[in-house]
Amino acid sequence: MSIAACSTTTRALWKDVSDAEWNDWKWQLRNSLKTKEALARVIELTPDEEEGMKLPKHKLSMAITPYVATLIDPQDPNCPIRKQFVPNVRESIVSPLEMTDPCGEDSHTPVPGLVHRYPDRVLMIVTNRCAVYCRYCTRSRLVGEEKQYLFIQEDFDRACEYLEKTPVVRDVLISGGDPLLLSDAKIEYMLKRLRSIKHIEFLRIGSRLPFALPQRITPEFCEMVRRYHPVWMSVHVNHPKEVTAESKAACERLVDAGIPLGSQTVLLRGINDSLPIMKELMHKLLMARVRPYYIYQCDLVKGTTHMRTSVQKGIEIIEGLRGHTTGYAVPTYVIDGPGGGGKIPISPNYVVSMGDGKVILRNYKGEIFEYPEYPED
Ligand SMILES: *Cc1c(COP(=O)(O)O)cnc(C)c1O
């Protein structure tokens, strides 16, 4: 694997580490940067970041894999990678509408670790740990280093019993935390157990690891998943700098194993809130055979005011993509309805007017078109 794809200056900080160790996901996790001292050896911390790391322990944990650390520009306080993962004192500012559980998941949890909001599909939270902690995490109330790591067998089994009794569910999203932090054996146990439930058709795994710990995507893991198809994967990625030779190769291994990939990107102030950056990200994802799926408006999580953009910005980005580039490169922009409304699509309006037997439309260039509106029988 190429060291060249990483920042060579940062990789040099681990110059005594062999490529074999570096490419071992367990080594990456064991050597994750979790303290101010460890991080200060890699990047020049700003006063706001130093203060952020002194915030009380009950705030969201910090963890940055050495691999992700090599993506950070050590001198640039505005580096889009560091802003996603390095704590900042601004996290202590809580705005009036911000919540602990912004998507109202806890109130849609019939059994521990299972969110049943939509009619035919559920989300399972199978672990509380991540390889990297995103500062805007919508589940910061649940995840962290001090929380339960290994998945709770009894909770998973009870969730499966709930699913067995709930035949309307045909789609299960395995999420967390990051489920790919669990061992291949645990993941296989989950896939096998879910596949034993006849009415469950569609399985998908939500993970950030293809971009935060691409070493996790081993050929053995891919071969294992292949036995439980169809399995899809939703991959969290926010910035074109995250699409490296390593992460692209990880995506290719997954797709080669027959796992279709869809991306999930959170719109974040000063990180990816510009059309050129988003367009570059979506193009790089297509080249890694990832289909852009969702752009999320940042949830109203406590302490994330400094990371949110206007909704208008998201609409502008979608408008700047649609028609101007490959249709496959255009994700759906959504807001998760605060308090528990589910994903609500937000789209530029291309219907200028409707009525009098016709629809007036505009195209991506602003040109006007008329289409007849036929009466319903
Ligand atoms: C996002 C989500 C899903 C999956 O939604 P899709 O639009 O099918 O991707 C399912 N359940 C919950 C609770 C979710 O938040």
Coordinates of C-alpha atoms and ligand atoms in Angstrom, one line a residue:
M1 CA 0.0 0.0 0.0
S2 CA 1.2 3.4 -0.8
I3 CA 2.5 5.7 1.9
A4 CA 2.7 8.4 -0.8
A5 CA -1.0 8.8 -0.7
C6 CA -0.8 10.1 2.9
S7 CA 0.9 13.2 4.0
T8 CA 4.5 12.0 4.0
T9 CA 5.5 14.4 6.6
T10 CA 2.9 13.1 9.0
R11 CA 3.5 9.4 8.1
A12 CA 7.2 10.2 9.0
L13 CA 6.1 10.6 12.6
W14 CA 5.5 6.8 12.6
K15 CA 8.6 6.1 10.6
D16 CA 9.5 3.1 12.8
V17 CA 6.2 1.5 12.0
S18 CA 6.4 -1.1 9.3
D19 CA 3.9 -1.0 6.4
A20 CA 2.5 -4.3 7.6
E21 CA 1.6 -2.7 11.0
W22 CA 0.4 0.5 9.4
N23 CA -2.0 -1.5 7.2
D24 CA -3.3 -3.5 10.1
W25 CA -6.6 -2.0 11.2
K26 CA -6.1 -3.3 14.8
W27 CA -2.7 -1.5 14.9
Q28 CA -4.4 1.7 13.7
L29 CA -7.0 1.4 16.5
R30 CA -4.5 0.6 19.2
N31 CA -2.5 3.7 18.1
S32 CA -5.4 6.1 17.7
L33 CA -4.9 9.6 19.0
K34 CA -7.1 10.0 22.0
T35 CA -5.4 12.6 24.2
K36 CA -4.3 16.2 23.8
E37 CA -0.6 15.2 24.2
A38 CA -0.8 12.5 21.5
L39 CA -2.5 14.9 19.1
A40 CA -0.2 17.8 19.9
R41 CA 2.7 15.7 18.6
V42 CA 1.0 15.5 15.2
I43 CA -0.6 18.9 14.6
E44 CA -0.2 22.4 15.9
L45 CA -3.2 22.9 18.2
T46 CA -5.0 26.2 18.2
P47 CA -6.0 27.8 21.5
D48 CA -9.7 27.0 20.7
E49 CA -8.8 23.3 20.2
E50 CA -6.7 23.2 23.4
E51 CA -9.6 24.6 25.3
G52 CA -12.0 22.2 23.5
M53 CA -10.0 19.2 24.7
K54 CA -10.3 20.4 28.3
L55 CA -14.1 20.3 28.2
P56 CA -15.5 17.9 30.7
K57 CA -15.4 14.2 30.1
H58 CA -19.1 13.8 29.5
K59 CA -18.7 15.6 26.2
L60 CA -18.0 13.5 23.0
S61 CA -14.8 11.5 23.1
M62 CA -11.9 12.2 20.7
A63 CA -10.3 9.5 18.6
I64 CA -8.3 10.0 15.4
T65 CA -6.7 7.0 13.7
P66 CA -3.0 7.6 12.6
Y67 CA -4.3 7.1 9.0
V68 CA -6.8 10.0 9.4
A69 CA -4.1 12.0 11.1
T70 CA -2.0 11.9 7.9
L71 CA -4.9 13.5 6.1
I72 CA -4.8 16.5 8.4
D73 CA -2.7 19.5 7.4
P74 CA -0.7 20.0 10.6
Q75 CA -0.3 23.8 10.1
D76 CA -3.7 24.8 8.7
P77 CA -6.3 25.6 11.4
N78 CA -9.0 25.5 8.7
C79 CA -8.1 22.0 7.5
P80 CA -11.4 20.3 6.6
I81 CA -10.3 17.0 8.1
R82 CA -9.2 18.4 11.5
K83 CA -12.4 20.4 11.9
Q84 CA -14.4 17.2 11.7
F85 CA -12.5 15.4 14.4
V86 CA -10.6 17.8 16.7
P87 CA -12.6 19.1 19.6
N88 CA -13.2 22.8 19.8
V89 CA -14.2 25.1 22.6
R90 CA -17.2 26.2 20.5
E91 CA -18.8 22.8 21.3
S92 CA -19.6 24.3 24.7
I93 CA -22.0 26.8 23.1
V94 CA -25.6 25.3 23.1
S95 CA -28.2 27.1 21.0
P96 CA -31.9 27.2 22.0
L97 CA -33.2 24.6 19.4
E98 CA -30.4 22.1 19.9
M99 CA -31.2 18.7 21.4
T100 CA -29.5 15.7 22.9
D101 CA -31.5 13.4 20.6
P102 CA -32.2 15.7 17.6
C103 CA -33.8 13.0 15.4
G104 CA -36.1 11.7 18.2
E105 CA -34.7 8.2 17.9
D106 CA -35.1 7.3 21.6
S107 CA -38.9 7.8 21.4
H108 CA -39.0 5.3 18.4
T109 CA -37.1 2.6 20.2
P110 CA -39.4 -0.4 21.0
V111 CA -36.5 -2.5 22.2
P112 CA -33.0 -1.4 23.2
G113 CA -30.7 -0.8 20.2
L114 CA -33.5 -0.7 17.6
V115 CA -35.1 2.4 16.0
H116 CA -38.4 1.7 14.2
R117 CA -39.6 5.0 12.6
Y118 CA -40.6 4.1 9.1
P119 CA -43.2 1.5 8.2
D120 CA -41.1 -1.2 6.6
R121 CA -37.5 -0.7 7.8
V122 CA -35.5 -0.4 11.0
L123 CA -32.2 0.9 12.2
M124 CA -30.1 -1.2 14.6
I125 CA -27.5 0.4 16.9
V126 CA -25.2 -2.5 17.5
T127 CA -22.2 -0.8 19.0
N128 CA -21.4 2.5 20.8
R129 CA -17.9 2.9 19.5
C130 CA -16.4 4.6 16.5
A131 CA -12.9 4.7 15.0
V132 CA -13.1 8.5 14.8
Y133 CA -15.6 10.7 16.6
C134 CA -17.3 13.3 14.3
R135 CA -17.8 16.5 16.3
Y136 CA -21.3 16.9 14.8
C137 CA -22.4 13.3 15.7
T138 CA -26.1 13.0 15.7
R139 CA -25.7 10.1 18.2
S140 CA -23.2 11.8 20.5
R141 CA -25.6 10.9 23.4
L142 CA -24.8 7.3 22.8
V143 CA -21.3 6.9 21.5
G144 CA -17.9 7.3 23.1
E145 CA -14.8 5.7 24.5
E146 CA -16.2 5.1 27.9
K147 CA -19.4 3.4 26.6
Q148 CA -20.0 -0.3 26.0
Y149 CA -17.9 -1.4 23.0
L150 CA -18.5 -5.0 22.2
F151 CA -22.1 -5.3 21.1
I152 CA -24.6 -6.4 23.7
Q153 CA -25.6 -10.0 22.7
E154 CA -28.9 -9.9 24.7
D155 CA -30.0 -6.6 23.1
F156 CA -29.2 -7.9 19.6
D157 CA -31.1 -11.1 20.2
R158 CA -34.1 -9.3 21.7
A159 CA -34.1 -6.9 18.7
C160 CA -34.2 -10.0 16.4
E161 CA -37.1 -11.4 18.4
Y162 CA -38.9 -8.1 17.9
L163 CA -38.2 -8.4 14.1
E164 CA -39.4 -12.0 14.0
K165 CA -42.8 -10.7 15.4
T166 CA -42.9 -7.7 13.1
P167 CA -43.4 -9.0 9.5
V168 CA -43.9 -5.5 8.1
V169 CA -40.1 -5.0 8.4
R170 CA -38.3 -5.9 5.2
D171 CA -35.2 -3.7 5.5
V172 CA -32.7 -3.6 8.3
L173 CA -29.9 -1.0 8.5
I174 CA -27.1 -2.1 10.8
S175 CA -25.5 1.0 12.3
G176 CA -24.0 2.3 15.5
G177 CA -21.4 3.6 16.4
D178 CA -19.6 1.9 13.6
P179 CA -20.6 -1.7 13.2
L180 CA -17.4 -2.5 11.2
L181 CA -15.4 -2.1 14.4
L182 CA -16.9 -5.4 15.5
S183 CA -15.0 -8.6 14.5
D184 CA -15.8 -10.5 11.3
A185 CA -17.2 -13.3 13.5
K186 CA -19.7 -10.9 15.2
I187 CA -20.7 -9.3 11.9
E188 CA -21.3 -12.7 10.4
Y189 CA -23.3 -13.7 13.4
M190 CA -25.6 -10.6 12.9
L191 CA -25.9 -11.2 9.1
K192 CA -26.7 -14.9 9.5
R193 CA -29.3 -14.2 12.3
L194 CA -31.0 -11.5 10.3
R195 CA -31.0 -13.6 7.1
S196 CA -32.8 -16.4 9.1
I197 CA -35.8 -14.1 9.4
K198 CA -37.8 -14.8 6.3
H199 CA -39.5 -11.4 5.7
I200 CA -36.3 -9.5 5.9
E201 CA -35.2 -8.9 2.3
F202 CA -32.8 -6.0 2.4
L203 CA -29.7 -5.6 4.6
R204 CA -27.4 -2.7 4.7
I205 CA -24.5 -1.6 6.9
G206 CA -23.8 2.1 7.7
S207 CA -20.1 2.8 8.3
R208 CA -17.4 5.5 8.1
L209 CA -14.6 3.0 8.1
P210 CA -14.0 2.8 4.3
F211 CA -12.8 6.4 4.6
A212 CA -11.5 6.6 8.2
L213 CA -9.9 3.1 8.6
P214 CA -9.8 1.6 5.1
Q215 CA -7.5 -1.1 6.4
R216 CA -10.6 -2.6 8.0
I217 CA -11.9 -3.6 4.6
T218 CA -9.9 -6.8 4.3
P219 CA -10.4 -9.4 1.6
E220 CA -11.6 -11.9 4.2
F221 CA -14.3 -9.4 5.4
C222 CA -15.5 -8.9 1.9
E223 CA -15.6 -12.7 1.2
M224 CA -17.6 -13.2 4.4
V225 CA -20.3 -10.6 3.5
R226 CA -20.6 -12.0 0.0
R227 CA -22.3 -15.1 1.6
Y228 CA -25.3 -13.0 2.9
H229 CA -26.2 -11.0 -0.2
P230 CA -27.9 -8.8 -1.0
V231 CA -26.0 -6.6 1.4
W232 CA -25.6 -2.9 0.6
M233 CA -23.5 -0.3 2.4
S234 CA -23.9 3.3 3.3
V235 CA -20.6 5.0 3.7
H236 CA -20.1 8.3 5.5
V237 CA -17.7 10.7 3.7
N238 CA -17.5 14.5 3.7
H239 CA -14.6 15.9 1.8
P240 CA -12.6 15.1 -1.4
K241 CA -9.4 14.8 0.7
E242 CA -10.9 11.7 2.3
V243 CA -11.0 9.9 -1.1
T244 CA -7.4 8.7 -1.1
A245 CA -5.7 5.7 -2.9
E246 CA -6.4 3.7 0.3
S247 CA -10.0 4.6 0.7
K248 CA -10.7 4.2 -3.0
A249 CA -9.1 0.7 -2.9
A250 CA -11.3 -0.2 0.1
C251 CA -14.4 0.9 -1.8
E252 CA -13.3 -1.1 -4.8
R253 CA -12.9 -4.3 -2.7
L254 CA -16.4 -3.9 -1.4
V255 CA -17.9 -3.3 -4.8
D256 CA -16.0 -6.1 -6.3
A257 CA -17.5 -8.3 -3.6
G258 CA -20.9 -7.3 -4.9
I259 CA -21.8 -4.8 -2.2
P260 CA -23.3 -1.6 -3.7
L261 CA -22.1 1.5 -2.0
G262 CA -24.1 4.7 -1.4
S263 CA -22.6 7.8 0.2
Q264 CA -23.8 9.9 3.1
T265 CA -22.4 13.4 3.5
V266 CA -23.1 16.0 6.2
L267 CA -23.2 19.6 5.0
L268 CA -20.7 21.3 7.3
R269 CA -19.8 25.0 7.6
G270 CA -16.2 25.8 6.5
I271 CA -15.7 22.1 5.6
N272 CA -17.7 21.2 2.5
D273 CA -20.2 24.1 2.2
S274 CA -19.2 25.0 -1.3
L275 CA -20.3 23.8 -4.7
P276 CA -16.8 23.2 -6.1
I277 CA -15.9 21.1 -3.0
M278 CA -19.1 19.1 -3.2
K279 CA -18.8 18.6 -6.9
E280 CA -15.3 17.3 -6.6
L281 CA -16.3 15.0 -3.8
M282 CA -19.2 13.5 -5.8
H283 CA -17.0 13.1 -8.9
K284 CA -14.3 11.3 -6.8
L285 CA -17.0 9.1 -5.3
L286 CA -18.3 8.1 -8.7
M287 CA -14.7 7.2 -9.7
A288 CA -14.5 5.0 -6.6
R289 CA -17.8 3.4 -7.7
V290 CA -19.8 4.9 -4.8
R291 CA -23.2 6.3 -5.8
P292 CA -23.9 9.6 -4.0
Y293 CA -27.0 8.9 -1.8
Y294 CA -27.7 11.6 0.8
I295 CA -26.4 15.1 1.8
Y296 CA -27.7 15.8 5.3
Q297 CA -28.4 19.1 6.7
C298 CA -26.4 19.0 10.0
D299 CA -28.8 17.9 12.8
L300 CA -29.6 20.2 15.8
V301 CA -27.1 18.4 18.1
K302 CA -26.1 20.3 21.2
G303 CA -22.9 22.2 20.7
T304 CA -22.8 22.1 16.9
T305 CA -24.0 25.7 16.0
H306 CA -20.6 26.5 14.6
M307 CA -20.8 23.6 12.2
R308 CA -24.2 24.3 10.6
T309 CA -24.9 26.1 7.4
S310 CA -28.1 27.7 6.1
V311 CA -30.6 25.4 4.3
Q312 CA -30.4 27.8 1.4
K313 CA -26.7 26.7 1.0
G314 CA -27.7 23.1 0.6
I315 CA -30.3 24.0 -2.0
E316 CA -27.7 26.0 -3.9
I317 CA -25.4 23.1 -3.9
I318 CA -28.0 20.7 -5.3
E319 CA -29.1 23.3 -7.9
G320 CA -25.4 23.6 -8.9
L321 CA -25.1 19.9 -9.5
R322 CA -28.4 18.9 -11.1
G323 CA -28.1 19.2 -14.9
H324 CA -24.6 20.7 -14.6
T325 CA -23.0 17.3 -14.1
T326 CA -23.7 13.5 -14.2
G327 CA -27.1 12.7 -12.8
Y328 CA -25.5 9.8 -10.7
A329 CA -23.4 12.5 -9.0
V330 CA -26.4 14.2 -7.5
P331 CA -27.5 13.0 -4.1
T332 CA -30.7 13.8 -2.3
Y333 CA -30.4 16.7 0.2
V334 CA -32.4 15.9 3.3
I335 CA -33.2 17.3 6.7
D336 CA -34.0 14.8 9.4
G337 CA -37.2 16.3 10.9
P338 CA -36.2 17.8 14.3
G339 CA -37.7 15.6 17.1
G340 CA -38.4 12.6 14.9
G341 CA -39.9 13.4 11.5
G342 CA -37.6 11.2 9.5
K343 CA -35.7 12.3 6.4
I344 CA -37.4 15.1 4.5
P345 CA -36.1 15.8 1.0
I346 CA -35.2 19.4 0.2
S347 CA -35.0 20.3 -3.4
P348 CA -34.7 23.4 -5.6
N349 CA -38.1 24.1 -7.2
Y350 CA -38.3 23.5 -10.9
V351 CA -42.1 23.8 -11.1
V352 CA -42.8 27.5 -11.8
S353 CA -46.6 27.0 -11.8
M354 CA -49.3 24.5 -12.3
G355 CA -52.9 25.1 -13.4
D356 CA -55.1 25.8 -16.5
G357 CA -54.1 22.4 -17.9
K358 CA -50.4 23.0 -18.0
V359 CA -47.3 22.9 -16.0
I360 CA -44.7 25.6 -16.3
L361 CA -41.2 24.3 -15.7
R362 CA -37.7 25.7 -15.6
N363 CA -34.6 23.7 -16.5
Y364 CA -31.1 23.9 -14.9
K365 CA -30.2 26.9 -17.1
G366 CA -33.4 28.8 -16.0
E367 CA -35.1 28.4 -19.4
I368 CA -38.9 28.0 -19.3
F369 CA -40.8 25.1 -20.7
E370 CA -44.5 24.2 -20.8
Y371 CA -45.9 20.7 -20.4
P372 CA -49.6 19.8 -20.8
E373 CA -51.3 18.7 -17.6
Y374 CA -53.8 15.9 -18.4
P375 CA -56.9 15.6 -16.2
E376 CA -57.0 12.5 -13.9
D377 CA -59.7 9.9 -14.8
Ligands
LIG1 C1 -32.1 6.9 7.7 C2 -32.9 6.0 8.5 C3 -33.4 4.8 7.8 C4 -33.1 4.5 6.4 O1 -33.7 5.5 5.5 P1 -33.6 5.4 3.9 O2 -34.2 6.6 3.4 O3 -34.3 4.1 3.5 O4 -32.2 5.3 3.6 C5 -34.2 4.0 8.5 N1 -34.5 4.2 9.8 C6 -34.1 5.3 10.5 C7 -34.4 5.5 11.9 C8 -33.3 6.2 9.8 O5 -32.8 7.3 10.5

